[in-house]
Amino acid sequence: MGLFDWFSKTSTTQEVEQVEKRVEDFSNFKAVTDYIYEKSGIIDLDKRALTASRLQKHALSQGLYTTQELVDAMKNNIKFFQEILNIATVNETFFMRESKELEWLIKYIKESSKNLKILSMPSSSGEEVYSILLLMLENNIDLNRVEIKGYDINSEAVQNARLGIYDEHSLHKIYKKTKDKYFKKLDSGAYEIDDVIKSHTQFEQKNIFELPNENVKYDVILSRNMFIYFDDEKRKIALDIIVNALKPDGIYIKGHADYIKEHDELENIEYGIYKKRIL
């Protein structure tokens, strides 16, 4: 081995040793979860061992070895922070979930004398929005009667909603007749919802705490099983945002697992369903 080769090998060895000396230190992981809470309202991530482990693995895959490096990356890189939010948020849902409230909504749409603006937030991977449209079709209601949007903080969920492709589990509460009529079975075994139904939807990546930036009022807002991720402070803020985004006499539909306190501008008219009071 020549002298140059020896120096080259030594340099490479030293570089490897320097990399190997980098020590993982996520001992103050609460700093990470506190920042996520500040931006999204999501609590208790530090108590979810599996989620915390996934976040740390993702940080390491990006060359981030400490809590401070991870926090700095979240603050300085919007794309990276979105990746963190995607890992932190759960999107376990299916068609016709908590169907009693959906059936109430269909009756409300049918009896309304006007076209309605509807917001589903969080919309996850689109099952709730598409469930409403499918129920409208099954009840002979023109899809043009509603303008329906779905917002979710998870960008991957939003992309999946736009694709409209689902597995058997997501469709397990859909009647076979409905599935055969409105879905196309793909070679993969998954099902893609009809393009005409897709054309009546709008899905966007958005945080509920960004909603006040919109100058839009809705006739109906479905926000189901989102409040379970918030503490009392964020629940109050989120509920005020929802109420302010409703038109007078607008309808708010919550999830079975959601806990909300009484609100001066909301009247409970059915289980889990509220009407905005005209003060």
PDB file of C-alpha atoms in Angstrom, residues 106-276:
ATOM      1  CA  ILE A 106     -79.245  13.493   4.310  1.00  0.00           C
ATOM      2  CA  LYS A 107     -82.773  14.187   5.507  1.00  0.00           C
ATOM      3  CA  TYR A 108     -81.736  17.765   6.334  1.00  0.00           C
ATOM      4  CA  ILE A 109     -80.282  18.247   2.826  1.00  0.00           C
ATOM      5  CA  LYS A 110     -83.385  16.782   1.210  1.00  0.00           C
ATOM      6  CA  GLU A 111     -85.750  19.042   3.152  1.00  0.00           C
ATOM      7  CA  SER A 112     -83.664  22.192   2.713  1.00  0.00           C
ATOM      8  CA  SER A 113     -84.944  24.779   0.265  1.00  0.00           C
ATOM      9  CA  LYS A 114     -81.430  25.933  -0.658  1.00  0.00           C
ATOM     10  CA  ASN A 115     -78.100  24.576  -1.839  1.00  0.00           C
ATOM     11  CA  LEU A 116     -75.755  23.944   1.064  1.00  0.00           C
ATOM     12  CA  LYS A 117     -72.070  24.556   1.756  1.00  0.00           C
ATOM     13  CA  ILE A 118     -70.689  21.622   3.776  1.00  0.00           C
ATOM     14  CA  LEU A 119     -67.281  21.222   5.409  1.00  0.00           C
ATOM     15  CA  SER A 120     -65.843  17.961   6.734  1.00  0.00           C
ATOM     16  CA  MET A 121     -62.886  18.594   9.053  1.00  0.00           C
ATOM     17  CA  PRO A 122     -60.908  16.460   9.630  1.00  0.00           C
ATOM     18  CA  SER A 123     -61.813  14.667   6.421  1.00  0.00           C
ATOM     19  CA  SER A 124     -59.088  12.001   6.761  1.00  0.00           C
ATOM     20  CA  SER A 125     -58.819  10.005   3.518  1.00  0.00           C
ATOM     21  CA  GLY A 126     -62.223  11.117   2.245  1.00  0.00           C
ATOM     22  CA  GLU A 127     -64.584   8.411   3.486  1.00  0.00           C
ATOM     23  CA  GLU A 128     -66.928  10.824   5.259  1.00  0.00           C
ATOM     24  CA  VAL A 129     -67.262  13.194   2.309  1.00  0.00           C
ATOM     25  CA  TYR A 130     -67.851  10.349  -0.134  1.00  0.00           C
ATOM     26  CA  SER A 131     -70.323   8.702   2.266  1.00  0.00           C
ATOM     27  CA  ILE A 132     -72.468  11.843   2.194  1.00  0.00           C
ATOM     28  CA  LEU A 133     -72.437  11.944  -1.602  1.00  0.00           C
ATOM     29  CA  LEU A 134     -73.235   8.228  -1.879  1.00  0.00           C
ATOM     30  CA  LEU A 135     -76.168   8.614   0.513  1.00  0.00           C
ATOM     31  CA  MET A 136     -77.407  11.566  -1.537  1.00  0.00           C
ATOM     32  CA  LEU A 137     -77.336   9.455  -4.692  1.00  0.00           C
ATOM     33  CA  GLU A 138     -79.096   6.566  -2.958  1.00  0.00           C
ATOM     34  CA  ASN A 139     -81.808   9.020  -1.889  1.00  0.00           C
ATOM     35  CA  ASN A 140     -82.160  10.567  -5.348  1.00  0.00           C
ATOM     36  CA  ILE A 141     -80.736  13.932  -4.297  1.00  0.00           C
ATOM     37  CA  ASP A 142     -78.918  15.916  -6.977  1.00  0.00           C
ATOM     38  CA  LEU A 143     -75.221  16.225  -6.020  1.00  0.00           C
ATOM     39  CA  ASN A 144     -75.327  19.832  -7.207  1.00  0.00           C
ATOM     40  CA  ARG A 145     -77.452  20.576  -4.134  1.00  0.00           C
ATOM     41  CA  VAL A 146     -74.258  20.712  -2.058  1.00  0.00           C
ATOM     42  CA  GLU A 147     -70.797  22.207  -2.288  1.00  0.00           C
ATOM     43  CA  ILE A 148     -68.712  19.929  -0.093  1.00  0.00           C
ATOM     44  CA  LYS A 149     -65.131  20.363   1.062  1.00  0.00           C
ATOM     45  CA  GLY A 150     -62.813  18.162   3.088  1.00  0.00           C
ATOM     46  CA  TYR A 151     -59.929  19.565   5.120  1.00  0.00           C
ATOM     47  CA  ASP A 152     -57.303  17.537   6.959  1.00  0.00           C
ATOM     48  CA  ILE A 153     -53.977  18.355   8.569  1.00  0.00           C
ATOM     49  CA  ASN A 154     -52.412  15.199   7.109  1.00  0.00           C
ATOM     50  CA  SER A 155     -51.229  15.818   3.530  1.00  0.00           C
ATOM     51  CA  GLU A 156     -50.995  12.087   2.721  1.00  0.00           C
ATOM     52  CA  ALA A 157     -54.618  11.613   3.814  1.00  0.00           C
ATOM     53  CA  VAL A 158     -55.667  14.500   1.565  1.00  0.00           C
ATOM     54  CA  GLN A 159     -53.839  12.961  -1.391  1.00  0.00           C
ATOM     55  CA  ASN A 160     -55.519   9.612  -0.729  1.00  0.00           C
ATOM     56  CA  ALA A 161     -58.907  11.327  -0.567  1.00  0.00           C
ATOM     57  CA  ARG A 162     -58.318  12.883  -3.980  1.00  0.00           C
ATOM     58  CA  LEU A 163     -57.368   9.484  -5.407  1.00  0.00           C
ATOM     59  CA  GLY A 164     -60.512   7.911  -3.952  1.00  0.00           C
ATOM     60  CA  ILE A 165     -59.049   4.399  -3.751  1.00  0.00           C
ATOM     61  CA  TYR A 166     -60.023   2.172  -0.815  1.00  0.00           C
ATOM     62  CA  ASP A 167     -59.548  -1.351   0.490  1.00  0.00           C
ATOM     63  CA  GLU A 168     -62.188  -3.831   1.617  1.00  0.00           C
ATOM     64  CA  HIS A 169     -61.975  -2.691   5.235  1.00  0.00           C
ATOM     65  CA  SER A 170     -62.885   0.895   4.358  1.00  0.00           C
ATOM     66  CA  LEU A 171     -65.915  -0.384   2.430  1.00  0.00           C
ATOM     67  CA  HIS A 172     -67.107  -3.041   4.864  1.00  0.00           C
ATOM     68  CA  LYS A 173     -70.302  -1.110   5.728  1.00  0.00           C
ATOM     69  CA  ILE A 174     -71.166  -0.402   2.089  1.00  0.00           C
ATOM     70  CA  TYR A 175     -73.853  -2.596   0.517  1.00  0.00           C
ATOM     71  CA  LYS A 176     -72.564  -4.727  -2.360  1.00  0.00           C
ATOM     72  CA  LYS A 177     -75.146  -3.168  -4.698  1.00  0.00           C
ATOM     73  CA  THR A 178     -73.778   0.308  -3.887  1.00  0.00           C
ATOM     74  CA  LYS A 179     -70.176  -0.851  -4.207  1.00  0.00           C
ATOM     75  CA  ASP A 180     -70.811  -2.429  -7.607  1.00  0.00           C
ATOM     76  CA  LYS A 181     -72.614   0.679  -8.836  1.00  0.00           C
ATOM     77  CA  TYR A 182     -70.265   3.420  -7.707  1.00  0.00           C
ATOM     78  CA  PHE A 183     -66.841   1.752  -7.412  1.00  0.00           C
ATOM     79  CA  LYS A 184     -64.450   0.187  -9.916  1.00  0.00           C
ATOM     80  CA  LYS A 185     -62.439  -2.801  -8.735  1.00  0.00           C
ATOM     81  CA  LEU A 186     -58.754  -2.446  -9.579  1.00  0.00           C
ATOM     82  CA  ASP A 187     -56.254  -5.194 -10.410  1.00  0.00           C
ATOM     83  CA  SER A 188     -54.734  -4.649  -6.951  1.00  0.00           C
ATOM     84  CA  GLY A 189     -58.019  -5.672  -5.326  1.00  0.00           C
ATOM     85  CA  ALA A 190     -58.718  -2.122  -4.134  1.00  0.00           C
ATOM     86  CA  TYR A 191     -61.769  -0.084  -5.175  1.00  0.00           C
ATOM     87  CA  GLU A 192     -61.808   3.329  -6.858  1.00  0.00           C
ATOM     88  CA  ILE A 193     -64.840   5.562  -6.452  1.00  0.00           C
ATOM     89  CA  ASP A 194     -66.572   6.875  -9.564  1.00  0.00           C
ATOM     90  CA  ASP A 195     -64.943   9.920 -11.200  1.00  0.00           C
ATOM     91  CA  VAL A 196     -68.272  11.778 -11.342  1.00  0.00           C
ATOM     92  CA  ILE A 197     -68.511  11.586  -7.552  1.00  0.00           C
ATOM     93  CA  LYS A 198     -64.881  12.709  -7.215  1.00  0.00           C
ATOM     94  CA  SER A 199     -65.649  15.751  -9.355  1.00  0.00           C
ATOM     95  CA  HIS A 200     -68.081  17.002  -6.690  1.00  0.00           C
ATOM     96  CA  THR A 201     -65.406  17.146  -3.978  1.00  0.00           C
ATOM     97  CA  GLN A 202     -62.639  19.493  -2.895  1.00  0.00           C
ATOM     98  CA  PHE A 203     -59.925  18.215  -0.550  1.00  0.00           C
ATOM     99  CA  GLU A 204     -57.254  20.461   0.950  1.00  0.00           C
ATOM    100  CA  GLN A 205     -54.495  20.139   3.523  1.00  0.00           C
ATOM    101  CA  LYS A 206     -55.499  22.554   6.252  1.00  0.00           C
ATOM    102  CA  ASN A 207     -55.333  22.949  10.032  1.00  0.00           C
ATOM    103  CA  ILE A 208     -58.550  23.946  11.843  1.00  0.00           C
ATOM    104  CA  PHE A 209     -56.679  26.816  13.471  1.00  0.00           C
ATOM    105  CA  GLU A 210     -56.171  28.271   9.985  1.00  0.00           C
ATOM    106  CA  LEU A 211     -59.926  28.389   9.366  1.00  0.00           C
ATOM    107  CA  PRO A 212     -60.365  31.983  10.631  1.00  0.00           C
ATOM    108  CA  ASN A 213     -58.185  33.093   7.693  1.00  0.00           C
ATOM    109  CA  GLU A 214     -61.011  32.058   5.336  1.00  0.00           C
ATOM    110  CA  ASN A 215     -63.850  34.439   4.641  1.00  0.00           C
ATOM    111  CA  VAL A 216     -66.316  31.581   4.092  1.00  0.00           C
ATOM    112  CA  LYS A 217     -69.425  30.589   6.034  1.00  0.00           C
ATOM    113  CA  TYR A 218     -70.839  27.069   5.987  1.00  0.00           C
ATOM    114  CA  ASP A 219     -74.339  25.664   6.362  1.00  0.00           C
ATOM    115  CA  VAL A 220     -72.990  22.439   7.865  1.00  0.00           C
ATOM    116  CA  ILE A 221     -69.682  21.563   9.519  1.00  0.00           C
ATOM    117  CA  LEU A 222     -68.878  17.978  10.439  1.00  0.00           C
ATOM    118  CA  SER A 223     -65.947  17.783  12.844  1.00  0.00           C
ATOM    119  CA  ARG A 224     -66.038  14.268  14.168  1.00  0.00           C
ATOM    120  CA  ASN A 225     -63.535  12.696  16.547  1.00  0.00           C
ATOM    121  CA  MET A 226     -61.051  15.554  16.277  1.00  0.00           C
ATOM    122  CA  PHE A 227     -61.552  17.007  19.756  1.00  0.00           C
ATOM    123  CA  ILE A 228     -60.233  13.793  21.331  1.00  0.00           C
ATOM    124  CA  TYR A 229     -56.739  14.980  20.349  1.00  0.00           C
ATOM    125  CA  PHE A 230     -57.123  18.382  22.069  1.00  0.00           C
ATOM    126  CA  ASP A 231     -56.995  19.599  25.657  1.00  0.00           C
ATOM    127  CA  ASP A 232     -59.710  21.871  27.099  1.00  0.00           C
ATOM    128  CA  GLU A 233     -57.967  25.055  25.949  1.00  0.00           C
ATOM    129  CA  LYS A 234     -57.649  23.943  22.318  1.00  0.00           C
ATOM    130  CA  ARG A 235     -61.175  22.456  22.344  1.00  0.00           C
ATOM    131  CA  LYS A 236     -62.602  25.834  23.335  1.00  0.00           C
ATOM    132  CA  ILE A 237     -60.628  27.643  20.632  1.00  0.00           C
ATOM    133  CA  ALA A 238     -61.582  25.050  17.994  1.00  0.00           C
ATOM    134  CA  LEU A 239     -65.267  25.146  18.936  1.00  0.00           C
ATOM    135  CA  ASP A 240     -65.316  28.964  18.734  1.00  0.00           C
ATOM    136  CA  ILE A 241     -63.724  28.708  15.276  1.00  0.00           C
ATOM    137  CA  ILE A 242     -66.375  26.228  14.137  1.00  0.00           C
ATOM    138  CA  VAL A 243     -69.220  28.366  15.472  1.00  0.00           C
ATOM    139  CA  ASN A 244     -67.817  31.479  13.809  1.00  0.00           C
ATOM    140  CA  ALA A 245     -67.497  29.601  10.500  1.00  0.00           C
ATOM    141  CA  LEU A 246     -71.192  28.610  10.556  1.00  0.00           C
ATOM    142  CA  LYS A 247     -73.960  30.632   8.981  1.00  0.00           C
ATOM    143  CA  PRO A 248     -76.873  31.666  11.225  1.00  0.00           C
ATOM    144  CA  ASP A 249     -78.913  28.494  11.854  1.00  0.00           C
ATOM    145  CA  GLY A 250     -75.909  26.472  10.624  1.00  0.00           C
ATOM    146  CA  ILE A 251     -75.439  22.872  11.756  1.00  0.00           C
ATOM    147  CA  TYR A 252     -72.456  21.436  13.644  1.00  0.00           C
ATOM    148  CA  ILE A 253     -72.103  17.636  13.863  1.00  0.00           C
ATOM    149  CA  LYS A 254     -69.594  16.206  16.340  1.00  0.00           C
ATOM    150  CA  GLY A 255     -68.204  12.713  16.770  1.00  0.00           C
ATOM    151  CA  HIS A 256     -69.352  10.195  19.362  1.00  0.00           C
ATOM    152  CA  ALA A 257     -65.979  10.323  21.131  1.00  0.00           C
ATOM    153  CA  ASP A 258     -65.764  14.120  21.157  1.00  0.00           C
ATOM    154  CA  TYR A 259     -66.366  16.032  24.368  1.00  0.00           C
ATOM    155  CA  ILE A 260     -67.464  19.656  24.135  1.00  0.00           C
ATOM    156  CA  LYS A 261     -68.717  22.081  26.766  1.00  0.00           C
ATOM    157  CA  GLU A 262     -71.911  24.070  26.373  1.00  0.00           C
ATOM    158  CA  HIS A 263     -71.626  27.022  24.024  1.00  0.00           C
ATOM    159  CA  ASP A 264     -73.831  30.118  24.146  1.00  0.00           C
ATOM    160  CA  GLU A 265     -74.354  30.034  20.382  1.00  0.00           C
ATOM    161  CA  LEU A 266     -75.114  26.315  20.041  1.00  0.00           C
ATOM    162  CA  GLU A 267     -78.370  24.498  20.681  1.00  0.00           C
ATOM    163  CA  ASN A 268     -78.318  20.697  20.919  1.00  0.00           C
ATOM    164  CA  ILE A 269     -81.123  19.454  18.644  1.00  0.00           C
ATOM    165  CA  GLU A 270     -80.201  15.761  18.308  1.00  0.00           C
ATOM    166  CA  TYR A 271     -77.536  13.514  19.804  1.00  0.00           C
ATOM    167  CA  GLY A 272     -74.234  14.924  18.537  1.00  0.00           C
ATOM    168  CA  ILE A 273     -75.977  17.555  16.373  1.00  0.00           C
ATOM    169  CA  TYR A 274     -76.136  21.279  17.158  1.00  0.00           C
ATOM    170  CA  LYS A 275     -77.745  24.318  15.543  1.00  0.00           C
ATOM    171  CA  LYS A 276     -76.203  27.779  15.712  1.00  0.00           C
TER     172      LYS A 276
END
